[in-house]
Amino acid sequence: MKNIISMTLKLFVIVVVAAIALGAVNYVTEGPIAEQREAAATEARLTAFPEAASFEAVYDPGNDAVKDVTLESLLGTDELPKGYAIIKTVYKALDESGNELGITAGVVTKGFNSGLNITIGVGIDGAIHGVVVGDHSETAGLGAKAAEPEYEGQYVGKKSPLDVVKSSPGDSDIQAIAGATITSRAVTNAVNTVSEFYAALTGGAK
């Protein structure tokens, strides 16, 4: 009986010490991880809107400055339009004088697999300034090609609505990745959604 009690106490002490150690490690690493995450997000915004000198948070639940802002409040509606829930962050793209050039929006959507992260830049004229495919779990050699500059570059300069085609793309078309039409459509739908959202935000047609 004494042995059982002794072993139990030892196990309890080990568990407590391990929990404290894990908590300490988490406390030490939490800050640097958050900084790295924000640095990556800023880099994606710069790539999606290279003409911008700075960015101003409009909607970002993780940013204390705008933590109480919702997409509904931005649009002046009680019910979020269908599809807009994929938009996770919105930042104004500003020039050196602080004038608005457009927005960047961080999107999380579903391609062939869930968790497709995209940063999209849209100018005040409705033209796409950049599309950056970030973290994803798309199939290597197929959907993963959406993160390659050759594919992302197709969107630059074009205006929504855009369609996905398998060959001979026109001015309003995006050529699908061979064998990855689902991923291509997911990215294109995200671009169309962000463009539509920005038009609605600035008083244009939804």
Tab-separated table of C-alpha atoms in Angstrom:
chain	number	residue	atom	x	y	z
A	1	MET	CA	0.000	0.000	0.000
A	2	LYS	CA	2.843	2.365	0.939
A	3	ASN	CA	4.535	1.632	-2.389
A	4	ILE	CA	1.367	2.500	-4.303
A	5	ILE	CA	1.008	5.801	-2.424
A	6	SER	CA	4.672	6.608	-2.993
A	7	MET	CA	4.454	5.871	-6.716
A	8	THR	CA	1.282	7.925	-7.006
A	9	LEU	CA	2.922	10.904	-5.316
A	10	LYS	CA	5.985	10.595	-7.538
A	11	LEU	CA	3.828	10.473	-10.665
A	12	PHE	CA	1.868	13.478	-9.428
A	13	VAL	CA	5.070	15.458	-8.875
A	14	ILE	CA	6.352	14.487	-12.335
A	15	VAL	CA	3.099	15.575	-13.979
A	16	VAL	CA	3.097	18.901	-12.120
A	17	VAL	CA	6.743	19.612	-12.983
A	18	ALA	CA	6.128	18.703	-16.635
A	19	ALA	CA	3.073	20.961	-16.796
A	20	ILE	CA	5.017	23.866	-15.297
A	21	ALA	CA	7.883	23.282	-17.729
A	22	LEU	CA	5.535	23.175	-20.725
A	23	GLY	CA	3.818	26.336	-19.525
A	24	ALA	CA	7.153	28.104	-19.210
A	25	VAL	CA	8.229	27.023	-22.703
A	26	ASN	CA	4.912	28.202	-24.141
A	27	TYR	CA	5.247	31.558	-22.356
A	28	VAL	CA	8.776	32.073	-23.695
A	29	THR	CA	7.993	31.041	-27.284
A	30	GLU	CA	4.512	32.566	-27.626
A	31	GLY	CA	5.813	36.076	-28.316
A	32	PRO	CA	8.385	35.150	-30.994
A	33	ILE	CA	5.900	32.835	-32.732
A	34	ALA	CA	3.303	35.627	-32.859
A	35	GLU	CA	5.932	38.011	-34.235
A	36	GLN	CA	6.932	35.533	-36.938
A	37	ARG	CA	3.292	34.992	-37.858
A	38	GLU	CA	2.677	38.741	-38.185
A	39	ALA	CA	5.889	39.209	-40.183
A	40	ALA	CA	4.745	36.509	-42.607
A	41	ALA	CA	1.305	38.151	-42.905
A	42	THR	CA	2.891	41.550	-43.597
A	43	GLU	CA	5.166	40.030	-46.240
A	44	ALA	CA	2.141	38.424	-47.902
A	45	ARG	CA	0.339	41.791	-47.937
A	46	LEU	CA	3.360	43.476	-49.512
A	47	THR	CA	3.516	40.788	-52.175
A	48	ALA	CA	-0.225	41.017	-52.823
A	49	PHE	CA	-0.063	44.818	-53.043
A	50	PRO	CA	3.552	45.781	-53.877
A	51	GLU	CA	2.670	49.424	-54.583
A	52	ALA	CA	1.612	50.006	-50.955
A	53	ALA	CA	3.880	51.869	-48.550
A	54	SER	CA	1.963	50.723	-45.471
A	55	PHE	CA	-1.145	48.897	-44.329
A	56	GLU	CA	-3.897	49.848	-41.904
A	57	ALA	CA	-6.032	47.239	-40.157
A	58	VAL	CA	-9.720	47.420	-41.008
A	59	TYR	CA	-10.851	43.980	-39.887
A	60	ASP	CA	-8.644	41.576	-37.964
A	61	PRO	CA	-9.905	39.761	-34.848
A	62	GLY	CA	-6.292	39.262	-33.791
A	63	ASN	CA	-5.468	42.973	-33.881
A	64	ASP	CA	-6.373	44.835	-30.691
A	65	ALA	CA	-6.940	48.080	-32.599
A	66	VAL	CA	-9.888	46.628	-34.511
A	67	LYS	CA	-10.787	43.565	-32.446
A	68	ASP	CA	-14.407	44.698	-32.058
A	69	VAL	CA	-14.943	45.335	-35.785
A	70	THR	CA	-16.967	42.738	-37.699
A	71	LEU	CA	-17.519	42.269	-41.401
A	72	GLU	CA	-21.207	42.918	-40.775
A	73	SER	CA	-20.482	46.277	-39.152
A	74	LEU	CA	-18.217	47.271	-42.030
A	75	LEU	CA	-20.933	46.486	-44.538
A	76	GLY	CA	-23.736	47.931	-42.427
A	77	THR	CA	-25.715	44.715	-42.412
A	78	ASP	CA	-27.048	42.312	-39.788
A	79	GLU	CA	-26.436	39.260	-41.944
A	80	LEU	CA	-23.171	38.520	-43.698
A	81	PRO	CA	-23.647	37.851	-47.425
A	82	LYS	CA	-23.099	34.264	-48.487
A	83	GLY	CA	-19.471	33.371	-49.007
A	84	TYR	CA	-17.959	36.341	-47.165
A	85	ALA	CA	-17.120	34.255	-44.089
A	86	ILE	CA	-13.922	33.064	-45.803
A	87	ILE	CA	-12.520	36.583	-45.325
A	88	LYS	CA	-10.463	36.558	-42.122
A	89	THR	CA	-8.608	39.890	-42.288
A	90	VAL	CA	-8.916	43.155	-44.219
A	91	TYR	CA	-6.222	45.828	-44.395
A	92	LYS	CA	-6.191	49.112	-46.301
A	93	ALA	CA	-3.243	49.491	-48.652
A	94	LEU	CA	-1.892	53.044	-48.340
A	95	ASP	CA	0.590	55.110	-50.326
A	96	GLU	CA	3.336	57.207	-48.719
A	97	SER	CA	0.877	60.052	-48.121
A	98	GLY	CA	-1.652	57.799	-46.428
A	99	ASN	CA	-4.034	57.713	-49.375
A	100	GLU	CA	-5.963	54.515	-49.896
A	101	LEU	CA	-4.857	52.429	-52.860
A	102	GLY	CA	-7.121	49.478	-52.172
A	103	ILE	CA	-7.188	46.576	-49.742
A	104	THR	CA	-5.572	43.288	-48.988
A	105	ALA	CA	-7.702	40.488	-47.590
A	106	GLY	CA	-6.575	37.314	-45.895
A	107	VAL	CA	-8.782	34.388	-46.849
A	108	VAL	CA	-9.052	30.812	-45.596
A	109	THR	CA	-11.046	28.574	-47.900
A	110	LYS	CA	-11.282	24.990	-49.130
A	111	GLY	CA	-9.527	23.795	-52.253
A	112	PHE	CA	-9.131	20.082	-52.820
A	113	ASN	CA	-8.450	20.045	-49.076
A	114	SER	CA	-9.372	22.437	-46.291
A	115	GLY	CA	-7.075	25.154	-44.969
A	116	LEU	CA	-6.163	26.979	-48.175
A	117	ASN	CA	-4.760	30.365	-47.068
A	118	ILE	CA	-4.688	33.191	-49.616
A	119	THR	CA	-3.822	36.894	-49.457
A	120	ILE	CA	-5.484	38.994	-52.153
A	121	GLY	CA	-4.846	42.613	-53.122
A	122	VAL	CA	-7.572	44.627	-54.867
A	123	GLY	CA	-7.131	48.229	-56.049
A	124	ILE	CA	-9.671	51.044	-55.840
A	125	ASP	CA	-10.304	50.554	-59.566
A	126	GLY	CA	-11.213	46.908	-58.977
A	127	ALA	CA	-8.037	45.507	-60.534
A	128	ILE	CA	-6.227	42.650	-58.839
A	129	HIS	CA	-2.778	43.719	-57.639
A	130	GLY	CA	-1.643	40.349	-56.412
A	131	VAL	CA	-2.596	36.899	-55.185
A	132	VAL	CA	-0.432	35.031	-52.700
A	133	VAL	CA	-1.196	31.430	-51.831
A	134	GLY	CA	0.205	30.725	-48.369
A	135	ASP	CA	-0.171	27.728	-46.077
A	136	HIS	CA	-2.146	24.906	-47.636
A	137	SER	CA	-2.512	21.138	-47.831
A	138	GLU	CA	-3.134	20.861	-51.566
A	139	THR	CA	-1.699	17.890	-53.460
A	140	ALA	CA	1.994	18.165	-54.279
A	141	GLY	CA	2.590	18.525	-58.006
A	142	LEU	CA	-1.052	19.390	-58.627
A	143	GLY	CA	-3.009	21.839	-56.472
A	144	ALA	CA	0.201	22.913	-54.737
A	145	LYS	CA	1.164	24.619	-58.017
A	146	ALA	CA	-1.323	27.344	-57.091
A	147	ALA	CA	1.442	28.773	-54.886
A	148	GLU	CA	3.817	29.144	-57.834
A	149	PRO	CA	4.402	32.645	-59.293
A	150	GLU	CA	3.385	31.482	-62.765
A	151	TYR	CA	-0.113	30.665	-61.556
A	152	GLU	CA	-0.525	33.543	-59.096
A	153	GLY	CA	0.635	36.024	-61.724
A	154	GLN	CA	-2.356	35.267	-63.951
A	155	TYR	CA	-4.601	37.363	-61.700
A	156	VAL	CA	-2.555	40.560	-61.695
A	157	GLY	CA	-4.203	43.402	-63.591
A	158	LYS	CA	-7.459	41.554	-64.179
A	159	LYS	CA	-10.866	42.483	-62.809
A	160	SER	CA	-13.546	40.317	-61.251
A	161	PRO	CA	-15.631	38.383	-62.070
A	162	LEU	CA	-13.094	35.864	-63.309
A	163	ASP	CA	-13.762	32.394	-64.700
A	164	VAL	CA	-11.580	29.286	-64.750
A	165	VAL	CA	-10.925	27.682	-68.129
A	166	LYS	CA	-8.808	24.711	-69.143
A	167	SER	CA	-7.334	26.363	-72.241
A	168	SER	CA	-7.144	29.614	-74.229
A	169	PRO	CA	-7.868	32.044	-71.374
A	170	GLY	CA	-9.299	35.440	-72.262
A	171	ASP	CA	-9.037	38.750	-70.417
A	172	SER	CA	-11.474	37.600	-67.725
A	173	ASP	CA	-10.246	34.012	-67.527
A	174	ILE	CA	-7.768	32.081	-65.410
A	175	GLN	CA	-6.203	28.981	-66.876
A	176	ALA	CA	-6.704	26.041	-64.556
A	177	ILE	CA	-3.786	24.059	-63.226
A	178	ALA	CA	-3.714	20.760	-65.106
A	179	GLY	CA	-5.301	18.118	-62.906
A	180	ALA	CA	-6.207	20.647	-60.219
A	181	THR	CA	-9.335	22.414	-61.420
A	182	ILE	CA	-10.847	22.316	-57.922
A	183	THR	CA	-7.925	24.242	-56.445
A	184	SER	CA	-7.935	26.693	-59.351
A	185	ARG	CA	-11.623	27.378	-58.831
A	186	ALA	CA	-11.158	27.783	-55.083
A	187	VAL	CA	-8.497	30.466	-55.558
A	188	THR	CA	-10.498	32.211	-58.274
A	189	ASN	CA	-13.688	32.132	-56.215
A	190	ALA	CA	-11.765	33.690	-53.325
A	191	VAL	CA	-10.507	36.465	-55.596
A	192	ASN	CA	-14.041	37.105	-56.864
A	193	THR	CA	-15.369	37.155	-53.299
A	194	VAL	CA	-12.796	39.677	-52.094
A	195	SER	CA	-13.405	41.878	-55.138
A	196	GLU	CA	-17.137	41.747	-54.540
A	197	PHE	CA	-16.632	42.518	-50.857
A	198	TYR	CA	-14.500	45.565	-51.622
A	199	ALA	CA	-17.063	46.857	-54.097
A	200	ALA	CA	-19.724	46.483	-51.421
A	201	LEU	CA	-17.479	48.153	-48.834
A	202	THR	CA	-16.962	51.178	-51.061
A	203	GLY	CA	-20.613	51.447	-52.094
A	204	GLY	CA	-20.466	49.441	-55.296
A	205	ALA	CA	-22.738	46.593	-56.290
A	206	LYS	CA	-22.490	43.493	-54.125
